[in-house]
Short mmCIF file of C-alpha atoms in Angstrom, two decimals:
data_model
loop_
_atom_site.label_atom_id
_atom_site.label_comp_id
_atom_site.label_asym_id
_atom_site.label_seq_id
_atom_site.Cartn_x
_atom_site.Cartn_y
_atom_site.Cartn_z
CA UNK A 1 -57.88 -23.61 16.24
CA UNK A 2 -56.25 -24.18 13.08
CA UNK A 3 -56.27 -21.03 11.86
CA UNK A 4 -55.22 -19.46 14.64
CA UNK A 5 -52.09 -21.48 14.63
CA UNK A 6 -51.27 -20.57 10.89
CA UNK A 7 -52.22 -16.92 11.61
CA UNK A 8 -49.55 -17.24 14.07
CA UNK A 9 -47.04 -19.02 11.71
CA UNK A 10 -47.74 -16.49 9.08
CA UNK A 11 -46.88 -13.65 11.78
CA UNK A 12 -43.80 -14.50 12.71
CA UNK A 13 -42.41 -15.58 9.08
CA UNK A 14 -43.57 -11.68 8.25
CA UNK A 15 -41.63 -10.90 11.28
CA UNK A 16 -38.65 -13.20 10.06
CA UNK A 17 -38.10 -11.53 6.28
CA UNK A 18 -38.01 -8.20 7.93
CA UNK A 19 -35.40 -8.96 9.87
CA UNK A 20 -33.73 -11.13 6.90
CA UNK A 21 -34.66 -7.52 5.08
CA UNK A 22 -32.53 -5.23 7.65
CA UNK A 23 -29.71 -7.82 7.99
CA UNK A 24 -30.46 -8.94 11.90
CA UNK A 25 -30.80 -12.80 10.92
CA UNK A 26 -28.43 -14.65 8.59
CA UNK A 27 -31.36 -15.62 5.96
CA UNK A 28 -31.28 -15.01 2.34
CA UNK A 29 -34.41 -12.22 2.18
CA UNK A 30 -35.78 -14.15 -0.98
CA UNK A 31 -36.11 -17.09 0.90
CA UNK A 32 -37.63 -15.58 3.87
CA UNK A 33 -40.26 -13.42 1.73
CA UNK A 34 -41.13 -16.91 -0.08
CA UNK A 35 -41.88 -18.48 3.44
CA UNK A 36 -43.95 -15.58 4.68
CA UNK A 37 -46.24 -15.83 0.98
CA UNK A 38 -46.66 -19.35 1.90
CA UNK A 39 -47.82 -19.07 5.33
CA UNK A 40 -49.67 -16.17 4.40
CA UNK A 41 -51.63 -17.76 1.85
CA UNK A 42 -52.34 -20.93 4.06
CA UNK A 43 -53.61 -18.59 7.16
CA UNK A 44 -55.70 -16.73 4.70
CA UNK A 45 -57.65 -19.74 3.89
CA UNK A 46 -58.34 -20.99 7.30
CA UNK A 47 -59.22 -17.36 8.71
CA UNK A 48 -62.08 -15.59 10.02
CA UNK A 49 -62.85 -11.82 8.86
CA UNK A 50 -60.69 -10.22 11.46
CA UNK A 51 -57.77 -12.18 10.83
CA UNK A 52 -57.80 -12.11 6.99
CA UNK A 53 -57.77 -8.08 7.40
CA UNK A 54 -54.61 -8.26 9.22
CA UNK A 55 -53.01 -10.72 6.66
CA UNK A 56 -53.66 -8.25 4.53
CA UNK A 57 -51.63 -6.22 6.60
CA UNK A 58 -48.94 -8.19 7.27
CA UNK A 59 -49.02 -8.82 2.91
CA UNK A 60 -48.71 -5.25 2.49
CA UNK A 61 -45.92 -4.94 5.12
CA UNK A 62 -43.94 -7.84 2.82
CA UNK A 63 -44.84 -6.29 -0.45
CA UNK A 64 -42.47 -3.68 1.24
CA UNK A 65 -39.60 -5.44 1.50
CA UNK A 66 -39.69 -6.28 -2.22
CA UNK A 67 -40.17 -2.70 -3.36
#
């Protein structure tokens, strides 16, 4: 489904500014965290009730980073 495959998108660009966060990838960690927002917020719209609570998760998890 659609939202499945944006859930997935948002997952790994949560995954991607941690690692921009600890220095493993070469990616400015601004840039990264601005990716992960937007995939986050386009998986959010297209998910069921399960999936938005682990959004929510992964939002918290990039809130984080910016702390």
């Amino acid at each position: 489904a659609m939202g499945n495959r944006l859930f997935q998108e948002a997952r790994k660009a949560v995954a991607q500014a941690k690692q921009a966060a600890n220095g493993e990838i070469d990616m400015s960690v601004d840039r990264a965290i601005a990716i992960a927002k937007n995939a986050l917020s386009s998986a959010y719209a297209h998910s069921n009730t399960a999936e938005k609570a682990q959004l929510r998760q992964f939002q918290a998890e990039l809130d984080e980073l910016t702390q």
